[in-house]
Coordinates of C-alpha atoms in Angstrom, one line a residue:
X1120 CA -11.7 -21.7 -17.0
X1121 CA -12.5 -24.4 -19.7
X1122 CA -16.1 -23.4 -19.5
X1123 CA -15.1 -19.9 -19.7
X1124 CA -13.2 -20.3 -23.1
X1125 CA -15.7 -22.5 -24.7
X1126 CA -18.3 -19.6 -24.1
X1127 CA -15.8 -17.5 -25.9
X1128 CA -15.4 -19.6 -28.7
X1129 CA -19.3 -19.8 -29.3
X1130 CA -19.1 -15.9 -29.2
X1131 CA -16.8 -16.1 -32.1
X1132 CA -14.0 -14.8 -30.1
X1133 CA -10.9 -14.6 -32.5
X1134 CA -8.4 -14.2 -29.6
X1135 CA -8.6 -13.2 -25.9
X1136 CA -6.5 -12.2 -22.9
X1137 CA -7.2 -13.4 -19.6
X1138 CA -7.4 -11.5 -16.4
X1139 CA -7.8 -13.3 -13.1
X1140 CA -7.1 -11.7 -9.6
X1141 CA -6.4 -15.0 -7.4
X1142 CA -7.6 -14.5 -3.9
X1143 CA -8.6 -10.8 -4.2
X1144 CA -11.9 -9.1 -2.9
X1145 CA -14.4 -8.0 -5.3
X1146 CA -15.7 -5.6 -2.5
X1147 CA -12.9 -2.9 -3.8
X1148 CA -10.8 -2.1 -7.2
X1149 CA -7.7 -1.6 -4.7
X1150 CA -4.9 -4.2 -4.9
X1151 CA -6.8 -5.5 -8.2
X1152 CA -4.0 -5.4 -10.2
X1153 CA -5.6 -7.3 -13.6
X1154 CA -9.1 -5.8 -12.7
X1155 CA -7.3 -2.3 -12.9
X1156 CA -5.1 -3.7 -16.1
X1157 CA -8.7 -4.7 -17.9
X1158 CA -10.2 -1.1 -16.6
X1159 CA -7.3 0.8 -18.1
X1160 CA -7.3 -1.3 -21.8
X1161 CA -11.3 -0.5 -22.3
X1162 CA -9.7 2.3 -23.7
X1163 CA -7.5 0.7 -26.1
X1164 CA -8.1 -1.3 -29.2
X1165 CA -7.0 -4.7 -27.0
X1166 CA -10.4 -6.3 -27.3
X1167 CA -14.0 -5.8 -28.2
X1168 CA -15.7 -8.3 -26.3
X1169 CA -15.8 -8.9 -22.5
X1170 CA -16.5 -12.3 -20.9
X1171 CA -17.2 -12.8 -17.3
X1172 CA -19.0 -15.2 -15.5
X1173 CA -21.5 -13.3 -14.0
X1174 CA -21.9 -9.8 -12.6
X1175 CA -21.0 -10.4 -8.7
X1176 CA -17.8 -12.4 -10.0
X1177 CA -16.8 -8.9 -12.0
X1178 CA -17.2 -7.5 -8.7
X1179 CA -19.3 -6.4 -5.6
X1180 CA -19.1 -2.5 -5.2
X1181 CA -22.5 -0.4 -6.6
X1182 CA -19.6 2.7 -7.2
X1183 CA -17.4 0.8 -9.3
X1184 CA -19.7 -1.4 -11.1
X1185 CA -21.3 2.3 -13.0
X1186 CA -17.5 3.4 -13.5
X1187 CA -17.0 0.1 -15.1
X1188 CA -20.1 0.6 -17.6
X1189 CA -19.7 4.3 -18.3
X1190 CA -16.0 3.4 -19.4
X1191 CA -17.8 0.2 -21.2
X1192 CA -20.3 2.5 -22.9
X1193 CA -18.0 5.3 -24.0
X1194 CA -15.5 2.7 -25.6
X1195 CA -18.1 0.8 -27.4
X1196 CA -17.1 -2.3 -25.8
X1197 CA -19.4 -5.6 -25.3
X1198 CA -20.3 -7.3 -22.1
X1199 CA -20.9 -10.9 -22.1
X1200 CA -22.3 -13.2 -19.3
X1201 CA -21.6 -16.5 -20.2
X1202 CA -23.9 -17.9 -17.5
X1203 CA -26.5 -16.0 -18.7
X1204 CA -26.0 -16.6 -22.5
X1205 CA -26.6 -12.8 -23.0
X1206 CA -24.5 -9.7 -23.8
X1207 CA -25.1 -6.4 -21.5
X1208 CA -27.8 -4.0 -22.8
X1209 CA -28.5 -0.3 -21.6
X1210 CA -32.2 -1.9 -21.2
X1211 CA -30.3 -3.8 -18.7
X1212 CA -28.9 -0.5 -16.7
X1213 CA -31.8 -1.1 -13.7
X1214 CA -32.0 -4.5 -13.1
X1215 CA -27.9 -4.9 -13.0
X1216 CA -27.7 -2.2 -10.9
X1217 CA -29.9 -3.8 -8.4
X1218 CA -27.9 -6.9 -8.6
X1219 CA -24.9 -4.8 -8.1
X1220 CA -26.7 -3.5 -4.9
X1221 CA -27.6 -7.1 -3.8
X1222 CA -24.2 -8.4 -4.5
X1223 CA -22.4 -5.5 -2.6
X1224 CA -25.0 -5.8 0.6
X1225 CA -24.5 -9.7 0.4
X1226 CA -20.4 -8.7 1.0
X1227 CA -21.5 -6.4 3.5
X1228 CA -23.5 -9.0 5.5
X1229 CA -20.8 -11.4 4.8
X1230 CA -18.1 -9.1 6.7
X1231 CA -20.3 -8.8 9.3
X1232 CA -20.8 -12.4 10.0
X1233 CA -17.1 -12.7 9.7
X1234 CA -16.5 -9.6 12.3
X1235 CA -18.9 -11.5 14.5
X1236 CA -17.3 -14.9 14.6
X1237 CA -13.8 -13.3 15.0
X1238 CA -15.5 -11.8 18.5
X1239 CA -16.9 -15.0 19.3
X1240 CA -13.7 -16.6 18.9
X1241 CA -12.0 -14.0 21.0
X1242 CA -14.3 -13.8 23.4
X1243 CA -13.9 -17.6 23.9
X1244 CA -9.9 -17.1 24.0
X1245 CA -9.5 -20.2 22.0
X1246 CA -6.5 -19.2 20.4
X1247 CA -4.0 -15.8 20.3
X1248 CA -2.1 -14.5 17.1
X1249 CA 1.4 -14.0 17.2
X1250 CA 3.0 -11.2 14.4
X1251 CA 6.2 -11.0 13.2
X1252 CA 6.9 -8.2 15.8
X1253 CA 6.1 -10.3 18.8
X1254 CA 9.4 -11.5 20.9
X1255 CA 9.8 -14.1 23.4
X1256 CA 7.1 -16.2 22.0
X1257 CA 6.6 -18.9 19.2
X1258 CA 3.3 -20.6 18.1
X1259 CA 4.0 -24.5 17.5
X1260 CA 0.7 -26.4 16.4
X1261 CA -1.2 -23.8 17.7
X1262 CA 0.2 -23.9 21.3
X1263 CA 1.8 -20.8 22.3
X1264 CA 5.4 -21.5 24.2
X1265 CA 8.1 -19.0 25.5
X1266 CA 10.7 -18.7 23.4
X1267 CA 13.7 -18.8 26.4
X1268 CA 16.4 -17.2 23.8
X1269 CA 14.4 -14.2 23.1
X1270 CA 12.6 -14.3 26.2
X1271 CA 15.8 -13.4 28.1
X1272 CA 16.3 -10.4 26.1
X1273 CA 12.7 -9.1 27.3
X1274 CA 13.4 -10.1 30.7
X1275 CA 16.4 -7.6 30.7
X1276 CA 14.4 -4.9 29.5
X1277 CA 11.9 -5.2 32.0
X1278 CA 14.6 -5.2 34.6
X1279 CA 16.5 -2.1 33.6
X1280 CA 13.2 -0.1 32.9
X1281 CA 12.0 -0.9 36.6
X1282 CA 15.6 0.6 37.2
X1283 CA 14.3 3.5 35.8
X1284 CA 16.9 3.1 32.5
X1285 CA 15.5 4.7 29.4
X1286 CA 14.4 3.0 26.3
X1287 CA 17.2 4.7 24.1
X1288 CA 20.2 3.3 26.8
X1289 CA 18.1 0.2 27.0
X1290 CA 18.7 -0.2 23.2
X1291 CA 22.2 0.9 23.3
X1292 CA 22.6 -1.6 26.2
X1293 CA 20.9 -4.6 24.2
X1294 CA 23.6 -3.8 20.8
X1295 CA 26.5 -4.0 23.2
X1296 CA 25.4 -7.5 24.7
X1297 CA 24.6 -8.6 21.0
X1298 CA 20.8 -8.6 20.7
X1299 CA 19.8 -7.9 17.3
X1300 CA 16.5 -7.7 16.0
X1301 CA 14.7 -10.2 13.2
X1302 CA 16.4 -8.3 10.2
X1303 CA 19.7 -8.3 12.0
X1304 CA 20.1 -4.8 12.6
X1305 CA 20.2 -2.5 16.1
X1306 CA 16.9 -3.1 18.3
X1307 CA 14.9 0.4 18.1
X1308 CA 13.8 2.4 21.0
X1309 CA 10.3 2.4 20.0
X1310 CA 10.5 -1.9 20.1
X1311 CA 12.1 -1.2 23.7
X1312 CA 9.0 0.8 24.5
X1313 CA 6.3 -1.6 22.5
X1314 CA 7.7 -4.3 24.8
X1315 CA 7.3 -2.7 27.9
X1316 CA 3.8 -1.5 27.6
X1317 CA 2.8 -4.8 26.3
X1318 CA 0.6 -7.1 28.6
X1319 CA 1.1 -10.4 27.0
X1320 CA 4.2 -10.6 28.7
X1321 CA 2.5 -10.9 31.7
X1322 CA 0.3 -13.7 30.6
X1323 CA -2.7 -11.1 29.5
X1324 CA -3.9 -11.3 26.0
X1325 CA -5.7 -7.8 24.8
X1326 CA -8.0 -9.1 21.5
X1327 CA -10.2 -7.4 19.7
X1328 CA -8.4 -4.2 19.3
X1329 CA -8.2 -3.6 15.6
X1330 CA -11.3 -4.6 12.9
X1331 CA -11.9 -4.4 9.0
X1332 CA -14.0 -1.5 7.9
X1333 CA -16.5 -2.7 5.5
X1334 CA -17.3 0.9 4.1
X1335 CA -13.8 2.5 4.2
X1336 CA -12.2 -0.6 3.3
X1337 CA -9.4 0.3 6.1
X1338 CA -8.4 -1.4 9.4
X1339 CA -9.5 0.5 12.0
X1340 CA -9.2 0.7 15.8
X1341 CA -12.2 0.0 18.1
X1342 CA -12.5 1.5 21.3
X1343 CA -11.7 0.6 24.7
X1344 CA -14.9 -0.6 25.6
X1345 CA -14.9 -3.5 22.6
X1346 CA -11.4 -4.8 24.0
X1347 CA -11.3 -8.3 25.2
X1348 CA -9.0 -9.4 27.8
X1349 CA -7.7 -12.5 29.0
X1350 CA -5.6 -13.2 31.7
X1351 CA -3.0 -16.3 31.6
X1352 CA -4.3 -17.3 28.3
X1353 CA -0.1 -17.6 27.5
X1354 CA 3.0 -18.3 29.8
X1355 CA 4.3 -14.9 31.3
X1356 CA 7.7 -14.1 30.0
X1357 CA 7.8 -11.9 33.5
X1358 CA 6.2 -11.5 37.0
X1359 CA 2.8 -9.1 37.2
X1360 CA 5.1 -7.3 39.9
X1361 CA 8.1 -6.5 37.8
X1362 CA 5.6 -5.6 34.8
X1363 CA 3.9 -3.3 37.2
X1364 CA 7.6 -1.8 38.3
X1365 CA 8.6 -1.3 34.8
X1366 CA 5.6 0.4 33.7
X1367 CA 5.6 2.9 36.8
X1368 CA 9.0 3.9 36.0
X1369 CA 8.3 4.6 32.3
X1370 CA 4.8 6.6 33.4
X1371 CA 7.5 8.5 35.6
X1372 CA 10.0 9.5 33.0
X1373 CA 7.3 10.4 30.6
X1374 CA 5.7 12.8 32.8
X1375 CA 9.5 14.2 33.6
X1376 CA 9.9 15.0 29.8
X1377 CA 6.8 17.2 30.0
X1378 CA 8.6 19.1 32.6
X1379 CA 10.3 22.6 31.7
X1380 CA 13.5 20.9 31.2
X1381 CA 11.7 19.3 27.8
X1382 CA 9.8 22.8 26.9
X1383 CA 12.9 24.3 26.1
X1384 CA 13.4 22.6 23.2
X1385 CA 10.6 23.7 21.3
X1386 CA 11.8 25.6 18.6
X1387 CA 14.4 23.3 16.9
X1388 CA 18.2 22.7 17.8
X1389 CA 19.4 22.2 14.1
X1390 CA 18.0 24.5 12.6
X1391 CA 21.3 24.7 9.8
X1392 CA 20.2 21.3 8.6
X1393 CA 16.7 22.0 7.3
X1394 CA 14.9 24.9 6.6
X1395 CA 11.8 23.8 8.0
X1396 CA 13.5 22.5 10.7
X1397 CA 11.9 23.7 13.9
X1398 CA 8.9 25.3 12.0
X1399 CA 6.6 22.3 11.7
X1400 CA 4.4 22.4 14.9
X1401 CA 2.2 19.5 15.8
X1402 CA -1.5 20.4 16.4
X1403 CA -2.7 17.4 18.6
X1404 CA 0.0 18.1 21.0
X1405 CA 2.0 21.5 20.1
X1406 CA 5.7 19.3 20.0
X1407 CA 8.2 20.6 17.3
X1408 CA 8.3 17.9 14.3
X1409 CA 11.4 16.6 13.9
X1410 CA 13.3 15.3 10.9
X1411 CA 14.2 11.6 11.5
X1412 CA 15.6 8.7 9.1
X1413 CA 13.8 5.2 8.0
X1414 CA 15.9 2.6 6.6
X1415 CA 14.4 -0.5 5.2
X1416 CA 17.2 -2.9 3.6
X1417 CA 19.4 -0.2 1.1
X1418 CA 16.3 2.0 1.0
X1419 CA 16.7 5.4 3.2
X1420 CA 13.4 7.4 3.7
X1421 CA 12.9 10.4 5.1
X1422 CA 9.8 11.6 7.7
X1423 CA 9.0 14.5 9.7
X1424 CA 7.3 13.0 13.0
X1425 CA 6.1 14.5 16.3
X1426 CA 9.0 14.9 18.9
X1427 CA 6.2 13.3 21.5
X1428 CA 6.1 10.3 19.3
X1429 CA 9.7 9.8 18.8
X1430 CA 10.2 10.5 22.4
X1431 CA 7.4 8.5 23.6
X1432 CA 5.8 6.6 20.9
X1433 CA 2.0 6.7 20.1
X1434 CA -0.7 8.0 23.3
X1435 CA -2.9 5.4 22.7
X1436 CA -1.1 2.2 24.1
X1437 CA -2.4 -1.2 24.3
X1438 CA -2.8 -1.1 28.3
X1439 CA -4.7 2.2 28.1
X1440 CA -6.5 2.2 25.3
X1441 CA -7.2 5.6 22.8
X1442 CA -6.8 8.8 24.5
X1443 CA -8.6 11.4 22.6
X1444 CA -6.6 14.6 21.8
X1445 CA -8.7 18.2 20.6
X1446 CA -6.8 19.7 17.8
X1447 CA -5.2 22.6 19.0
X1448 CA -5.0 22.3 22.9
X1449 CA -2.1 21.1 24.6
X1450 CA -1.6 17.0 25.2
X1451 CA -1.1 16.2 29.3
X1452 CA -0.9 12.9 28.4
X1453 CA 2.5 11.0 26.9
X1454 CA 2.9 10.6 23.3
X1455 CA 0.8 11.3 20.6
X1456 CA -1.4 9.9 17.7
X1457 CA -0.8 12.7 14.8
X1458 CA 0.9 11.4 11.7
X1459 CA 3.8 11.2 9.8
X1460 CA 4.9 13.1 6.9
X1461 CA 7.4 12.1 4.2
X1462 CA 9.6 14.7 3.0
X1463 CA 9.4 13.6 -0.5
X1464 CA 5.7 14.3 0.0
X1465 CA 6.1 17.5 1.7
X1466 CA 8.8 18.8 -0.9
X1467 CA 5.8 18.0 -3.7
X1468 CA 3.3 20.3 -2.1
X1469 CA 6.2 23.0 -1.5
X1470 CA 7.3 22.9 -5.5
X1471 CA 3.1 22.7 -6.1
X1472 CA 2.8 26.1 -4.1
X1473 CA 6.0 28.0 -5.9
X1474 CA 4.0 26.7 -9.4
X1475 CA 1.3 28.6 -8.1
X1476 CA 3.1 31.7 -6.9
X1477 CA 6.2 32.1 -8.9
X1478 CA 6.2 34.5 -11.5
X1479 CA 8.2 34.3 -14.6
X1480 CA 11.3 36.0 -13.0
X1481 CA 12.1 32.6 -11.6
X1482 CA 12.9 31.4 -14.9
X1483 CA 15.6 33.7 -15.6
X1484 CA 18.2 31.4 -13.6
X1485 CA 16.9 28.2 -15.3
X1486 CA 17.4 29.9 -18.8
X1487 CA 21.0 31.2 -17.5
X1488 CA 21.8 27.8 -16.7
X1489 CA 20.6 25.9 -19.9
X1490 CA 22.8 28.5 -21.9
X1491 CA 25.9 27.4 -19.5
X1492 CA 25.5 23.7 -20.4
X1493 CA 24.7 24.5 -23.9
X1494 CA 28.0 26.5 -24.2
X1495 CA 29.9 23.7 -22.1
X1496 CA 29.0 21.2 -25.1
X1497 CA 30.4 24.0 -27.7
X1498 CA 33.7 24.5 -25.6
X1499 CA 37.0 22.9 -26.5
X1500 CA 37.7 20.3 -23.7
X1501 CA 40.9 21.3 -21.1
X1502 CA 42.1 17.8 -22.2
X1503 CA 42.7 19.2 -25.4
X1504 CA 45.4 22.0 -24.2
X1505 CA 47.1 19.1 -21.8
X1506 CA 47.6 17.1 -24.7
X1507 CA 49.3 19.5 -27.0
X1508 CA 51.2 20.6 -23.8
X1509 CA 52.4 17.0 -22.9
X1510 CA 53.2 16.5 -26.6
X1511 CA 55.6 19.5 -26.8
X1512 CA 57.2 18.9 -23.8
X1513 CA 57.8 14.7 -25.1
X1514 CA 59.0 16.5 -28.6
X1515 CA 61.6 18.5 -26.5
X1516 CA 62.8 15.6 -24.6
X1517 CA 63.5 13.5 -28.1
X1518 CA 65.2 16.8 -29.7
X1519 CA 67.5 16.9 -26.2
X1520 CA 68.6 13.0 -26.3
X1521 CA 69.3 13.9 -30.1
X1522 CA 71.4 16.6 -29.3
X1523 CA 72.9 14.5 -26.6
X1524 CA 74.0 12.2 -29.1
X1525 CA 75.8 14.3 -31.4
X1526 CA 77.7 15.8 -28.8
X1527 CA 79.0 12.4 -27.9
X1528 CA 79.4 11.3 -31.4
X1529 CA 81.5 14.2 -31.5
X1530 CA 83.7 13.2 -28.8
X1531 CA 82.9 16.7 -27.0
X1532 CA 81.5 14.4 -23.4
X1533 CA 82.6 11.1 -22.4
X1534 CA 80.8 8.2 -22.6
X1535 CA 79.8 7.6 -18.8
X1536 CA 78.1 11.5 -18.7
X1537 CA 76.1 10.2 -21.7
X1538 CA 74.8 7.4 -20.5
X1539 CA 74.0 9.0 -17.2
X1540 CA 72.3 11.9 -19.1
X1541 CA 70.4 10.0 -21.3
X1542 CA 69.3 7.2 -19.1
X1543 CA 67.6 10.4 -17.2
X1544 CA 65.8 12.1 -20.6
X1545 CA 64.7 8.5 -21.3
X1546 CA 63.0 7.8 -18.2
X1547 CA 61.5 11.4 -18.0
X1548 CA 60.4 10.8 -21.7
X1549 CA 58.9 7.4 -20.5
X1550 CA 56.7 9.2 -18.0
X1551 CA 55.8 11.7 -20.2
X1552 CA 54.3 9.1 -23.1
X1553 CA 52.5 7.4 -20.3
X1554 CA 50.8 10.6 -19.5
X1555 CA 50.1 11.5 -23.1
X1556 CA 48.6 8.2 -23.6
X1557 CA 46.3 8.6 -20.8
X1558 CA 45.1 12.3 -21.8
X1559 CA 44.5 10.6 -25.3
X1560 CA 42.3 8.4 -23.9
X1561 CA 40.5 10.9 -21.3
X1562 CA 39.9 13.3 -24.7
X1563 CA 38.7 10.8 -26.6
X1564 CA 36.6 9.9 -23.7
X1565 CA 35.6 13.7 -23.4
X1566 CA 34.5 14.0 -27.0
X1567 CA 32.2 11.1 -27.2
X1568 CA 30.7 12.5 -23.7
X1569 CA 30.3 15.9 -25.9
X1570 CA 28.5 14.3 -28.9
X1571 CA 26.0 12.5 -26.7
X1572 CA 25.3 15.6 -24.6
X1573 CA 25.0 17.4 -28.2
X1574 CA 22.7 14.7 -29.3
X1575 CA 20.5 14.9 -25.9
X1576 CA 20.4 19.0 -26.4
X1577 CA 16.9 19.3 -27.6
X1578 CA 15.8 18.3 -24.0
X1579 CA 18.0 20.0 -22.2
X1580 CA 15.7 22.6 -20.7
X1581 CA 13.3 20.4 -19.6
X1582 CA 16.1 18.4 -18.0
X1583 CA 17.2 21.3 -16.1
X1584 CA 13.9 22.4 -15.3
X1585 CA 13.7 18.8 -13.5
X1586 CA 16.7 18.7 -12.0
X1587 CA 17.4 22.5 -11.2
X1588 CA 14.1 24.2 -11.4
X1589 CA 12.5 21.5 -8.9
X1590 CA 15.2 22.0 -6.2
X1591 CA 15.5 25.8 -6.5
X1592 CA 11.9 26.3 -6.4
X1593 CA 11.4 24.2 -3.5
X1594 CA 14.6 26.0 -1.6
X1595 CA 12.6 29.1 -2.5
X1596 CA 9.1 28.4 -1.0
X1597 CA 10.8 27.0 2.1
X1598 CA 12.6 30.0 3.0
X1599 CA 9.3 31.7 2.9
X1600 CA 7.8 29.3 5.3
X1601 CA 7.4 30.9 8.9
X1602 CA 5.0 27.9 10.2
X1603 CA 3.1 24.3 9.1
X1604 CA 0.9 23.1 11.6
X1605 CA 0.1 19.2 10.9
X1606 CA -3.3 17.9 11.8
X1607 CA -4.5 14.4 11.0
X1608 CA -6.7 15.3 8.1
X1609 CA -4.5 18.7 7.3
X1610 CA -2.1 20.7 7.1
X1611 CA -1.6 24.7 7.6
X1612 CA 1.1 26.7 6.1
X1613 CA 1.6 30.3 6.9
X1614 CA 4.0 32.4 5.2
X1615 CA 6.4 35.2 6.0
X1616 CA 5.7 38.9 5.1
X1617 CA 5.8 39.0 1.2
X1618 CA 8.6 40.5 -0.5
X1619 CA 8.0 42.3 -4.1
X1620 CA 9.7 40.6 -7.0
X1621 CA 8.8 36.9 -7.7
X1622 CA 6.2 36.4 -5.4
X1623 CA 2.7 36.5 -6.5
X1624 CA 1.4 35.0 -3.6
X1625 CA 1.0 38.3 -1.3
X1626 CA -2.6 38.2 -0.7
X1627 CA -2.1 34.9 1.0
X1628 CA -1.0 34.6 4.4
X1629 CA -1.5 31.3 4.8
X1630 CA -2.5 27.6 3.1
X1631 CA -4.3 24.7 4.0
X1632 CA -3.5 21.4 2.5
X1633 CA -5.9 18.6 2.8
X1634 CA -4.6 15.1 3.4
X1635 CA -6.1 11.9 1.8
X1636 CA -4.8 8.8 2.9
X1637 CA -5.0 6.4 -0.3
X1638 CA -3.3 3.8 1.2
X1639 CA -0.8 2.2 3.9
X1640 CA 2.1 3.5 1.6
X1641 CA 0.0 6.6 -0.4
X1642 CA -0.8 10.3 0.9
X1643 CA -2.4 12.5 -1.1
X1644 CA -2.4 16.2 -0.6
X1645 CA -4.6 19.0 -2.0
X1646 CA -3.8 22.9 -2.0
X1647 CA -6.7 24.7 -0.8
X1648 CA -7.0 28.6 -1.7

């Protein structure tokens, strides 16, 4: 950095902003927060000159380089390479393009070498990598040893599975015995199935299952032929015989669940819970999608998952390799590899469809809601009427006490009777005055709220559209959906027979929604008409 700052001083820079991506790959702009901030700031007046050490230090992606140059030129910024001590010029477009290609090719070659080195180490079986999801083992100084506390739970799972207990029953038994996951919660059924299916617990390590694809920048699964098996590489937690018995029983249960008993539950049995219950079907195995809730800390996320996945996990298992499914055909193997869909993403798709197909008639209800809210702001609060009624009651009690006192002074009632009745009236007066005080405080709060609501009335229509209109439109479009078929790369949404009125999608019987996986946490959906 000192050399960089010195170069900027020689370039007559008045002030600078430093953008640094520590430990991030230049082959992609994803997850490069500093670079993306720089890319956005290029459209502002934050700076006039961008100083970099060299072109390959800025990025190693040809496509992103040209995007960067386009924004640089469009916003009339300058780019200074301080190793070469020169500014970028449009005359350098050819040579910088070649440099971008060479830098990307260098990274591609480096990626191949790294993958090759990983494979050689895996073929040698020199080390085993344990993830945070691995139970029963610890890594102590590079040596894999059995964690006896967790190994006892693993052995219990295998023994119960070998006795033909299902994963749900085993998970409940673990909960009753006090076993918890690493976050302190109940151990999931999927965790039980993953443990039973993993050959690691019989001492066999499976390697080279995944690799990083340089072109897609994603971690992908290798074909089964590329997997590397090492027997007895780690200490066995269970015997080979117990492992085989447990997996045979799980296979038998999976086949039994494919019988007619399970096939009866294809239309969903909780249709009252959600408009889409029983309408979302898997395009790979033909199963119905179930609505599930995932909890992470205090955050709850609702997903739609294929029934086959929920009950039996992924079709691609560690011990058997990836199975191929043909779109639109029933799968005979257990499990399913289809995608999961966040309900929030599905609602966004429904809202986008409603915006395209809904006519202006759908705005009448929202306009009425705005009118009601405006009137509510103008209306007198019920607190005022209640306050007036309580004040009248207190005043009446005071008058009754004064009349009672006059009777006593005129010797028309005895002192004992006077004291008894006055005490009763005083007690009632005290209670009413307490209520009156609370009512007046509530009235004051209500007045403040009405003043605040009146101040926000200018944006009320937008607020109603966001809160009420969004849910109403989603509900309306879901009522018209007859079926949604889910494939890994797209959705096919089919509609019921169209009715006249506020629905102008009559010319469409179905709509395809393309699915693009942007990252592990973000998926984009695009409507195709």
